[in-house]
Amino acid sequence: MSSKNPLSRAIGVFDSGVGGLTVLQALRRRMPRRDFVYLGDTARVPYGRKPPEMVVEFAVEIADFLCGMGVEGLVVACNTASAVALPALVERCPVPAWGVIDPGVEAAARVTRSGSVGVIGTKGTIASRAYQRRLEACGFRVWAQACPMLVHVVEEGLVDSPEARLLVRQYLSGRPDMDALILGCTHYPLLREVLQDAVGPGVTLVDSAEATAEVVSKAFAGAPQGEAQGQVVHFVTGDPVAFAHTAKVIGGVEGEIIPLPVTELAAARSPR
Ligand code: DGL
């Protein structure tokens, strides 16, 4: 890690915005003495409506930036980037990289009794069929729905609003009977209350943050970590004030928020 960076033995975590903070929180609960570097690409959010090849480019730039800081592992805390870019990142990064989709599918498989599972996500995630393929391979009946407006609702700090309730009701109106609904976008756990109200108590909401944190913390079990409470540094490509404000919905951010122009991020890309 460079002398400018006070963190050591850090894990890199990224998302297009604040959604990945749900994964970061779960990771910190399980690894309280480890340092983390979080990158929120808020200047380019949403990823979910962008062509997959563009999302791969963004993810590669971010991975190179975080790996250049000397992180010991990389968590893709974004379903859209996990769906389209994880194989490229695994191949490219000198450290282990994890996505959120496999842990989410495994968590859903643990909770469903009826075998009827729903998944909601961005347009990119749903179009990639990353969830549908895995769930169908387990023998489940799958209902999948893209909910493109929900990321905006979260990034604009409108999680507890009539607009959020209206959109959620509309997106979920065509669902069949099911007993598990995967929140296939890391922004959606911030809408948990509204989503749970819409589907009722008989449906378990599956959030891949905990499941991902479990997988990653197992991989680091026994690895050396700091003595004191771990630190977090957040880099954001958009407005740091807006990021801090939106993050209040999940208790705010602990640690420094550093603006990172996308041009600097692009320049960090290694020629591999
Ligand atoms: N939070 C992200 C995800 O899990 C990305 C949302 C977006 O930027 O569209 O897919």
XYZ file of C-alpha atoms and ligand atoms in Angstrom:
282
model
C 0.000 0.000 0.000
C 1.416 3.437 -0.895
C 2.674 5.856 1.759
C -0.257 8.159 0.912
C -2.607 5.379 1.946
C -2.750 4.656 5.673
C -4.594 1.378 5.186
C -2.968 -2.006 5.257
C -4.242 -5.467 4.414
C -7.326 -3.812 2.992
C -10.070 -5.395 0.906
C -11.391 -3.404 -2.062
C -15.177 -3.147 -2.502
C -16.965 -1.357 -5.320
C -20.365 -0.484 -6.706
C -21.818 2.142 -9.010
C -23.077 4.052 -5.954
C -24.231 3.631 -2.376
C -25.745 0.152 -2.860
C -22.464 -1.635 -2.224
C -22.327 -0.061 1.233
C -24.826 -2.759 2.277
C -22.184 -5.345 1.382
C -19.424 -3.292 3.024
C -21.391 -3.152 6.283
C -21.887 -6.910 6.275
C -18.170 -7.433 5.579
C -17.169 -5.090 8.414
C -19.482 -6.853 10.869
C -17.708 -10.124 10.105
C -14.177 -8.685 9.850
C -14.156 -5.717 12.249
C -10.364 -5.393 12.391
C -9.805 -5.382 8.643
C -9.370 -2.217 6.571
C -11.483 -1.580 3.469
C -11.293 0.694 0.445
C -14.747 1.414 -1.020
C -15.246 2.903 -4.446
C -18.640 4.298 -5.474
C -18.697 5.204 -9.156
C -21.462 7.747 -8.609
C -20.507 9.881 -11.613
C -21.464 6.954 -13.872
C -24.413 5.450 -11.936
C -26.600 3.695 -13.082
C -24.655 0.769 -14.518
C -27.864 -1.173 -15.015
C -28.931 0.610 -18.186
C -25.515 0.710 -19.836
C -24.260 -1.762 -22.456
C -22.482 -4.736 -20.842
C -19.185 -3.966 -22.580
C -19.202 -0.469 -21.047
C -19.811 -1.898 -17.572
C -16.884 -4.304 -18.123
C -14.648 -1.312 -18.986
C -15.725 0.562 -15.836
C -15.210 -2.526 -13.676
C -11.737 -3.132 -15.122
C -10.679 0.476 -14.452
C -11.913 0.254 -10.877
C -10.294 -3.136 -10.293
C -6.963 -1.822 -11.600
C -7.238 1.256 -9.372
C -8.001 -0.806 -6.259
C -5.408 -3.469 -7.051
C -2.912 -0.632 -7.641
C -3.567 0.409 -4.034
C -2.469 -3.020 -2.901
C -5.780 -4.490 -1.774
C -5.660 -8.158 -0.811
C -9.025 -9.057 -2.300
C -11.741 -7.479 -4.400
C -15.484 -7.637 -3.752
C -17.715 -6.671 -6.670
C -20.588 -5.322 -4.549
C -22.708 -4.720 -7.626
C -24.913 -7.315 -9.301
C -24.721 -5.673 -12.717
C -20.906 -5.701 -12.706
C -20.867 -9.209 -11.171
C -23.184 -10.448 -13.939
C -21.118 -9.150 -16.840
C -17.562 -8.490 -15.628
C -16.636 -10.989 -12.904
C -14.859 -13.512 -15.186
C -12.749 -10.694 -16.691
C -11.855 -9.410 -13.210
C -10.985 -12.862 -11.864
C -8.658 -13.363 -14.810
C -7.089 -9.911 -14.566
C -6.667 -9.298 -10.833
C -3.597 -10.500 -8.965
C -5.814 -11.037 -5.878
C -9.021 -13.077 -5.415
C -12.240 -11.438 -6.628
C -15.797 -12.253 -5.547
C -19.179 -11.251 -6.940
C -22.578 -11.172 -5.238
C -24.585 -13.463 -7.527
C -23.457 -16.950 -6.509
C -23.802 -16.183 -2.778
C -27.294 -14.750 -3.446
C -28.409 -17.861 -5.336
C -27.061 -20.114 -2.586
C -28.896 -18.074 0.055
C -32.169 -18.338 -1.915
C -31.711 -22.088 -2.279
C -31.432 -22.317 1.508
C -34.707 -20.467 2.169
C -37.157 -21.571 -0.538
C -39.500 -24.429 0.329
C -41.791 -24.186 -2.688
C -39.006 -23.941 -5.287
C -40.650 -20.841 -6.727
C -38.142 -17.986 -6.576
C -38.307 -14.403 -7.809
C -35.425 -12.126 -8.652
C -35.472 -8.380 -9.197
C -32.522 -6.390 -10.507
C -31.340 -3.844 -13.016
C -32.050 -4.212 -16.728
C -28.461 -5.347 -17.269
C -28.568 -8.012 -14.555
C -31.931 -9.423 -15.642
C -30.981 -9.337 -19.355
C -27.746 -11.205 -18.613
C -29.835 -14.111 -17.180
C -27.029 -14.666 -14.667
C -29.545 -15.395 -11.886
C -32.085 -17.211 -14.034
C -29.475 -19.669 -15.398
C -28.148 -20.523 -11.945
C -31.592 -20.826 -10.332
C -32.993 -22.933 -13.177
C -29.954 -25.192 -12.919
C -31.023 -25.819 -9.283
C -34.472 -26.887 -10.561
C -36.347 -23.776 -9.326
C -39.186 -21.990 -11.103
C -37.975 -18.460 -11.684
C -39.766 -15.142 -12.115
C -37.422 -12.291 -13.056
C -38.230 -8.595 -13.284
C -36.047 -5.590 -14.119
C -36.792 -2.556 -11.908
C -34.674 0.184 -13.509
C -36.178 3.136 -11.605
C -35.396 1.768 -8.139
C -31.678 2.659 -8.283
C -32.620 6.305 -8.933
C -35.070 6.238 -6.048
C -32.284 5.081 -3.705
C -29.586 7.406 -5.076
C -31.995 10.349 -4.725
C -32.671 9.466 -1.088
C -36.354 8.636 -1.715
C -36.476 5.186 -0.114
C -39.397 6.003 2.151
C -41.569 7.861 -0.321
C -44.933 7.392 -2.077
C -42.964 7.216 -5.350
C -40.968 4.245 -4.042
C -44.153 2.444 -2.963
C -45.873 3.089 -6.276
C -42.929 1.858 -8.355
C -42.417 -1.247 -6.225
C -46.129 -2.151 -6.441
C -46.051 -1.688 -10.191
C -42.867 -3.736 -10.757
C -44.094 -6.602 -8.564
C -47.677 -6.654 -9.852
C -47.183 -9.555 -12.266
C -45.433 -11.908 -9.856
C -46.659 -15.476 -9.436
C -46.807 -17.279 -6.074
C -43.332 -17.544 -4.606
C -41.716 -17.824 -1.196
C -38.341 -16.170 -1.855
C -37.467 -12.962 -3.663
C -33.813 -12.216 -4.383
C -32.860 -8.562 -4.156
C -30.570 -8.813 -7.182
C -29.259 -5.261 -6.891
C -27.238 -4.052 -3.922
C -29.296 -0.845 -3.844
C -32.523 -2.738 -3.089
C -31.874 -3.706 0.562
C -32.297 0.012 1.244
C -35.908 -0.451 0.079
C -36.391 -3.565 2.196
C -39.354 -2.216 4.158
C -41.272 -1.085 1.079
C -40.508 -4.366 -0.711
C -41.527 -6.507 2.267
C -44.804 -4.583 2.587
C -45.520 -5.207 -1.092
C -44.865 -8.969 -1.073
C -46.234 -9.737 2.388
C -44.804 -11.811 5.225
C -44.939 -15.126 3.334
C -42.064 -14.148 1.049
C -38.484 -14.091 2.338
C -36.380 -11.296 0.896
C -32.927 -12.614 0.048
C -30.176 -10.047 0.286
C -26.811 -11.243 -0.996
C -24.806 -8.865 1.240
C -24.712 -11.242 4.220
C -24.159 -14.301 2.032
C -21.278 -12.591 0.212
C -19.692 -11.420 3.469
C -19.849 -14.981 4.767
C -17.966 -16.323 1.714
C -15.318 -13.573 1.790
C -14.741 -13.731 5.549
C -14.257 -17.505 5.321
C -11.594 -16.960 2.664
C -9.755 -14.563 5.006
C -10.239 -16.653 8.154
C -6.898 -17.029 9.873
C -5.215 -14.343 7.716
C -3.431 -11.629 9.700
C -5.414 -8.447 10.311
C -4.944 -5.304 12.396
C -5.119 -5.106 16.173
C -7.506 -2.173 16.296
C -10.891 -1.410 14.710
C -10.500 -1.470 10.911
C -10.622 1.758 8.891
C -12.483 2.544 5.677
C -11.574 5.000 2.957
C -14.286 5.790 0.394
C -13.505 7.062 -3.090
C -16.383 8.547 -5.058
C -16.324 9.664 -8.681
C -19.355 11.953 -8.231
C -20.317 14.442 -5.531
C -18.971 13.383 -2.092
C -21.615 15.441 -0.264
C -24.456 13.737 -2.125
C -22.847 10.348 -1.421
C -22.628 11.049 2.316
C -26.198 12.326 2.331
C -27.648 9.287 0.529
C -25.646 6.918 2.729
C -27.490 8.265 5.782
C -30.320 5.852 4.925
C -28.091 3.035 6.123
C -26.548 4.854 9.042
C -24.074 7.014 7.140
C -20.456 6.350 6.251
C -17.695 5.980 8.768
C -14.375 7.161 7.404
C -12.988 9.557 4.878
C -14.723 10.289 1.534
C -12.250 11.246 -1.181
C -13.340 12.650 -4.563
C -11.850 10.709 -7.478
C -12.346 12.156 -10.971
C -13.200 9.456 -13.523
C -10.308 10.702 -15.652
C -7.941 9.689 -12.833
C -9.639 6.337 -12.602
C -9.206 5.763 -16.329
C -5.537 6.726 -16.039
C -5.038 4.066 -13.342
C -5.900 1.383 -15.855
C -2.946 -0.909 -16.353
C -2.014 -1.919 -19.923
C -2.682 -5.664 -19.384
N -26.046 -1.630 -7.156
C -25.884 -2.122 -8.453
C -26.300 -3.527 -8.689
O -26.253 -4.298 -7.745
C -25.923 -1.213 -9.619
C -27.127 -0.401 -9.869
C -26.929 0.482 -11.065
O -25.943 1.223 -11.099
O -27.754 0.424 -11.992
O -26.621 -3.913 -9.779
